[in-house]
Short mmCIF file of C-alpha atoms in Angstrom, two decimals:
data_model
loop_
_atom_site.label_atom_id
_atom_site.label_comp_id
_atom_site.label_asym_id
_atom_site.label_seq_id
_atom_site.Cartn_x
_atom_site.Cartn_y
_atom_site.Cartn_z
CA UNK N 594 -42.81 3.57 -22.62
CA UNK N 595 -39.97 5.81 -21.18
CA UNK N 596 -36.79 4.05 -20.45
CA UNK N 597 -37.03 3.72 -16.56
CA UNK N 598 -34.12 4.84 -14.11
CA UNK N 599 -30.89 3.33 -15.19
CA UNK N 600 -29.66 0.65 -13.10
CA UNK N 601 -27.44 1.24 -9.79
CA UNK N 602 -23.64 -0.13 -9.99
CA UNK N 603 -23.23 -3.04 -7.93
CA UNK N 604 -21.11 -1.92 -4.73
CA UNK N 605 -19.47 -5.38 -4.44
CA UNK N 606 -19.32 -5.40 -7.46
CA UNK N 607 -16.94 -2.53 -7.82
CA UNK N 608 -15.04 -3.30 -4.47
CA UNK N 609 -13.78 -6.26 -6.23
CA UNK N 610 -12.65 -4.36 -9.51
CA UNK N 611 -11.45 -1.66 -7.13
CA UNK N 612 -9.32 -4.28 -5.27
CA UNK N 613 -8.11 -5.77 -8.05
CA UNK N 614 -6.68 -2.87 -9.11
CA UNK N 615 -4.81 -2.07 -5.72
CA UNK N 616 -3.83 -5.74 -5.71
CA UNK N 617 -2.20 -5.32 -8.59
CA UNK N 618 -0.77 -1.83 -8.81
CA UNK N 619 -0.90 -0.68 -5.07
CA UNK N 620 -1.88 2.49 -3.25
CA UNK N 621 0.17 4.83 -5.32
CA UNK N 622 0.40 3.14 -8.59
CA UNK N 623 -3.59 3.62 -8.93
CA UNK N 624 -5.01 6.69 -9.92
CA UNK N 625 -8.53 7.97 -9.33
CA UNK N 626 -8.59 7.59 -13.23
CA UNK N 627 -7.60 4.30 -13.15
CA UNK N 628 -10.30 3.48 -10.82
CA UNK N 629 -13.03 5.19 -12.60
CA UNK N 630 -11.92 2.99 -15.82
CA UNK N 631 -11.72 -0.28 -14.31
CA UNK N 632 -14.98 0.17 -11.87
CA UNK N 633 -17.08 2.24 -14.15
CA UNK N 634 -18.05 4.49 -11.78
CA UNK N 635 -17.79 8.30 -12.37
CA UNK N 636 -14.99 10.08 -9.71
CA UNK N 637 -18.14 11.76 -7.89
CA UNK N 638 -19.94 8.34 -7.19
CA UNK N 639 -17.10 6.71 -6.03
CA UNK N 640 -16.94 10.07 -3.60
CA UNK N 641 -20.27 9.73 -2.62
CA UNK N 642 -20.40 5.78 -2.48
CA UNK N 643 -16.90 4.87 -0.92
CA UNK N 644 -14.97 8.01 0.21
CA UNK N 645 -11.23 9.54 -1.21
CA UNK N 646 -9.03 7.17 -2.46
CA UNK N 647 -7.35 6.27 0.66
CA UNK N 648 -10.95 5.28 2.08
CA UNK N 649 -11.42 2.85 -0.96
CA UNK N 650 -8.02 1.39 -0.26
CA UNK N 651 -9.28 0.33 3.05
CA UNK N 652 -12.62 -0.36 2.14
CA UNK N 653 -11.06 -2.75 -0.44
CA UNK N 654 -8.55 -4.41 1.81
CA UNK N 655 -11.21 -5.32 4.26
CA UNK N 656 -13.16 -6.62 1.54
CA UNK N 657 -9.95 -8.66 0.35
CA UNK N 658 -9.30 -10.10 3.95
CA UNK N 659 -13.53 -11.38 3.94
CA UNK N 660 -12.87 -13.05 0.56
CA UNK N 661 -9.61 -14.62 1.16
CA UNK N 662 -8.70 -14.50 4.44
CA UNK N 663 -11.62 -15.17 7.26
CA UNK N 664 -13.07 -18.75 5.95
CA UNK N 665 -9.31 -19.67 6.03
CA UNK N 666 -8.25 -18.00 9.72
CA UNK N 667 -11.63 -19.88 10.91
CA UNK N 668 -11.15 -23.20 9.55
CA UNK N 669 -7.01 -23.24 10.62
CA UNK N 670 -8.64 -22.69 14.06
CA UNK N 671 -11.89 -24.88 14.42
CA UNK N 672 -11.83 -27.59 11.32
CA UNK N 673 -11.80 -30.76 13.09
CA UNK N 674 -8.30 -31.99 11.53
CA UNK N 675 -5.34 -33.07 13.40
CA UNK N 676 -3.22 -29.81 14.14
CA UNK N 677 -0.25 -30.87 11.05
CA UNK N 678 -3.01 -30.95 8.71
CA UNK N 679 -4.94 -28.05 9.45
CA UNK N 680 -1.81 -25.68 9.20
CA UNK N 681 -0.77 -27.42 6.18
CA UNK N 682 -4.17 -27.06 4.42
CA UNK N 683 -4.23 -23.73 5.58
CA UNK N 684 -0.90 -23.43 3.26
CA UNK N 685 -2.40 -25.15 0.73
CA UNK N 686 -5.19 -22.53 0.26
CA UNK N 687 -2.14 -19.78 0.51
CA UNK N 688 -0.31 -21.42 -2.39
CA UNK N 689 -3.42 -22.19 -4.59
CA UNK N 690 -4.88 -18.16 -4.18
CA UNK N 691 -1.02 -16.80 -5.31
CA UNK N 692 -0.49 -19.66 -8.10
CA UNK N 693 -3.82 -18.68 -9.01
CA UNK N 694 -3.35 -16.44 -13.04
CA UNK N 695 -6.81 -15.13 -12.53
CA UNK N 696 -5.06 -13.38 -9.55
CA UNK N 697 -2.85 -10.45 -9.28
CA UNK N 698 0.41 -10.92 -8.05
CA UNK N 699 1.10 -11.93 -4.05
CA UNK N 700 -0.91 -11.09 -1.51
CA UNK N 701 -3.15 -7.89 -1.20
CA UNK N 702 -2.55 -8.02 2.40
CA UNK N 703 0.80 -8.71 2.26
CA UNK N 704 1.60 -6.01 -0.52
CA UNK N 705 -0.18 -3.57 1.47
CA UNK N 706 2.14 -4.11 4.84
CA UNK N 707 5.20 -3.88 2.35
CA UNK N 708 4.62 -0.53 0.87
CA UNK N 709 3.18 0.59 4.79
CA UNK N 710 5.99 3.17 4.38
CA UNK N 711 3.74 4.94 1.79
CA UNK N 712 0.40 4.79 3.60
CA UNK N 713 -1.01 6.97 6.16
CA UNK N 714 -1.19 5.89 9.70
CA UNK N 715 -4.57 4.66 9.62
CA UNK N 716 -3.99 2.20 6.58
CA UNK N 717 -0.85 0.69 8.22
CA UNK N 718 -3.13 0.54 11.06
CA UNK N 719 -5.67 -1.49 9.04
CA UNK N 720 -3.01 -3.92 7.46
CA UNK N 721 -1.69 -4.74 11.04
CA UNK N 722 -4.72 -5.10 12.19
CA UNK N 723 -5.91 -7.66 9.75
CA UNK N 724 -2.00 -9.43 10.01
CA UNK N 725 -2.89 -9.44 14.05
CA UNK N 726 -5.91 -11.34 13.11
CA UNK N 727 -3.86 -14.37 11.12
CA UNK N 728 -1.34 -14.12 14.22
CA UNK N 729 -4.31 -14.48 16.51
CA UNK N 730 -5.60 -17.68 14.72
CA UNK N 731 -2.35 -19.61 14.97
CA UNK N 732 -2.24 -18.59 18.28
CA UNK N 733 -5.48 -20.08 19.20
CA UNK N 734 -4.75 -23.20 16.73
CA UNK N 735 -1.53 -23.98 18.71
CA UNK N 736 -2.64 -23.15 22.04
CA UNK N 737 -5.79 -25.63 21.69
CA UNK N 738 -3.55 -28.17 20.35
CA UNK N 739 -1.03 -27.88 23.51
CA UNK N 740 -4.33 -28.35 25.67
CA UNK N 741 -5.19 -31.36 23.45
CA UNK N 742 -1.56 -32.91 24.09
CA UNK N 743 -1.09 -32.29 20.28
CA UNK N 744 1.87 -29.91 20.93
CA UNK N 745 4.50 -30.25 23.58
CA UNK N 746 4.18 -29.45 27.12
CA UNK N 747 7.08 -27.51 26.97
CA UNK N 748 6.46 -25.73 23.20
CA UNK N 749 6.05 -22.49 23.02
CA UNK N 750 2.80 -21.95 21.45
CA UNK N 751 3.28 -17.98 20.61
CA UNK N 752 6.23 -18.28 19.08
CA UNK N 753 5.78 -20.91 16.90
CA UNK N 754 2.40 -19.06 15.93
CA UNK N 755 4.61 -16.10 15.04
CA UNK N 756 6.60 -17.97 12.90
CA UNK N 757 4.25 -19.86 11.05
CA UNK N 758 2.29 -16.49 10.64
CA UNK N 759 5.61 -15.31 9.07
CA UNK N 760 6.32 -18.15 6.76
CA UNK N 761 2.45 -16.97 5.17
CA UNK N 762 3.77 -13.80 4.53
CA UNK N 763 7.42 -15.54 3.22
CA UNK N 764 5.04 -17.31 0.56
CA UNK N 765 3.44 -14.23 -0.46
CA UNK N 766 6.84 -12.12 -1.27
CA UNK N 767 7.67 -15.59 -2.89
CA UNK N 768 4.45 -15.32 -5.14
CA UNK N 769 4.69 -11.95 -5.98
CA UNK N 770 8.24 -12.90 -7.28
CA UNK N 771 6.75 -14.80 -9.40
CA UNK N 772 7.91 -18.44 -7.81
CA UNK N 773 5.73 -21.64 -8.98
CA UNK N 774 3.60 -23.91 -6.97
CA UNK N 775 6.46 -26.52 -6.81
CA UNK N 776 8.85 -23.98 -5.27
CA UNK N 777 6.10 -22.45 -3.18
CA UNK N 778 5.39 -26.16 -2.11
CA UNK N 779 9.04 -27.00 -1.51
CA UNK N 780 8.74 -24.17 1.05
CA UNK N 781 5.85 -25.22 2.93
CA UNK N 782 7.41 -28.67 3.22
CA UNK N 783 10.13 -27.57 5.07
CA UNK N 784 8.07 -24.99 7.41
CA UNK N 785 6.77 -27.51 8.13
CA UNK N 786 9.15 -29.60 9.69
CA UNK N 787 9.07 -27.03 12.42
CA UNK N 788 5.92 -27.67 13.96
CA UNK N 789 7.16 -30.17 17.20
CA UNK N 790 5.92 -33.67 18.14
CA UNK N 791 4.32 -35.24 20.85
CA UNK N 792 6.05 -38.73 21.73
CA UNK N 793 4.02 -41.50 21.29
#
């Protein structure tokens, strides 16, 4: 009996290695070497399966931001949980993923709108695409909880969507410093104290 055709590579499979990589070393700290050690793949199949490097890159951020970023962007805007505890939980989930060892350091995401300077246009477009999308879930959170009388009348939904947006990506330079869960946690305690009161 002959040995049969050998078995395909898992795409996922090797979008996750892939993004690990990245993750960990960025855009230009990864070579097409690198990639063809960690994933497995030969340079020509990852060619012919995902494009030049720069098409991987995005390829792999999108696949980041379905892994780790949409369950958590639509459960901070439609888990039925008073508005304080849906934002904090949706820190909570922030903290655990960079605290996380199994995890490179920070946020993929994140990382990738720090080093934007050494993209192309088109993957800084991606990244602030993908940060819109956060931005666009606290603004939906906050604006529903205004209309719900969980927010001030006179609170500015926006920008206090903007600025809890920002303290995600605060937590995510913090984690790729290298900061522990209590600091990271310290943090979030006093972003917190931010978010405005309705009087009872």
């Amino acid at each position: 009996m002959g040995r049969g055709r050998p078995r395909k590579t898992d795409p996922e499979a090797v979008l996750d290695k892939a993004m690990r990589l990245f993750w960990e070393k960025g855009f230009d700290g990864t070579s097409m070497s690198d990639l063809v050690s960690v994933t497995g793949m030969a340079k020509p199949g990852l060619y012919n399966t995902f494009g030049d490097k720069e098409a991987l890159y995005a390829k792999t951020l999108t696949h980041y931001v379905a892994d780790y970023g949409e369950s958590s962007f639509h459960d901070l805007i439609h888990a039925r949980l008073p508005l304080e505890k849906a934002v904090r939980v949706f820190f909570d989930d922030v903290v655990a993923m960079l605290v996380d060892k199994t995890n490179p350091g920070g946020c993929f995401l994140a990382n990738t709108l720090i080093d934007c300077t050494k993209h192309s246009s088109e993957l800084d477009a991606l990244a602030l695409k993908y940060n819109g999308e956060r931005l666009s879930a606290f603004v939906e959170r906050f604006q529903r909880a205004q209309a719900q009388g969980e927010l001030p009348a006179g609170a500015d939904a926006e920008t206090l969507a903007e600025f809890f947006s920002g303290q995600s990506l605060a937590l995510s330079v913090m984690g790729r410093a290298g900061a522990d869960k209590q600091t990271l946690d310290r943090f979030v305690d006093v972003a917190m104290t931010a978010l405005p009161h309705t009087q009872n």
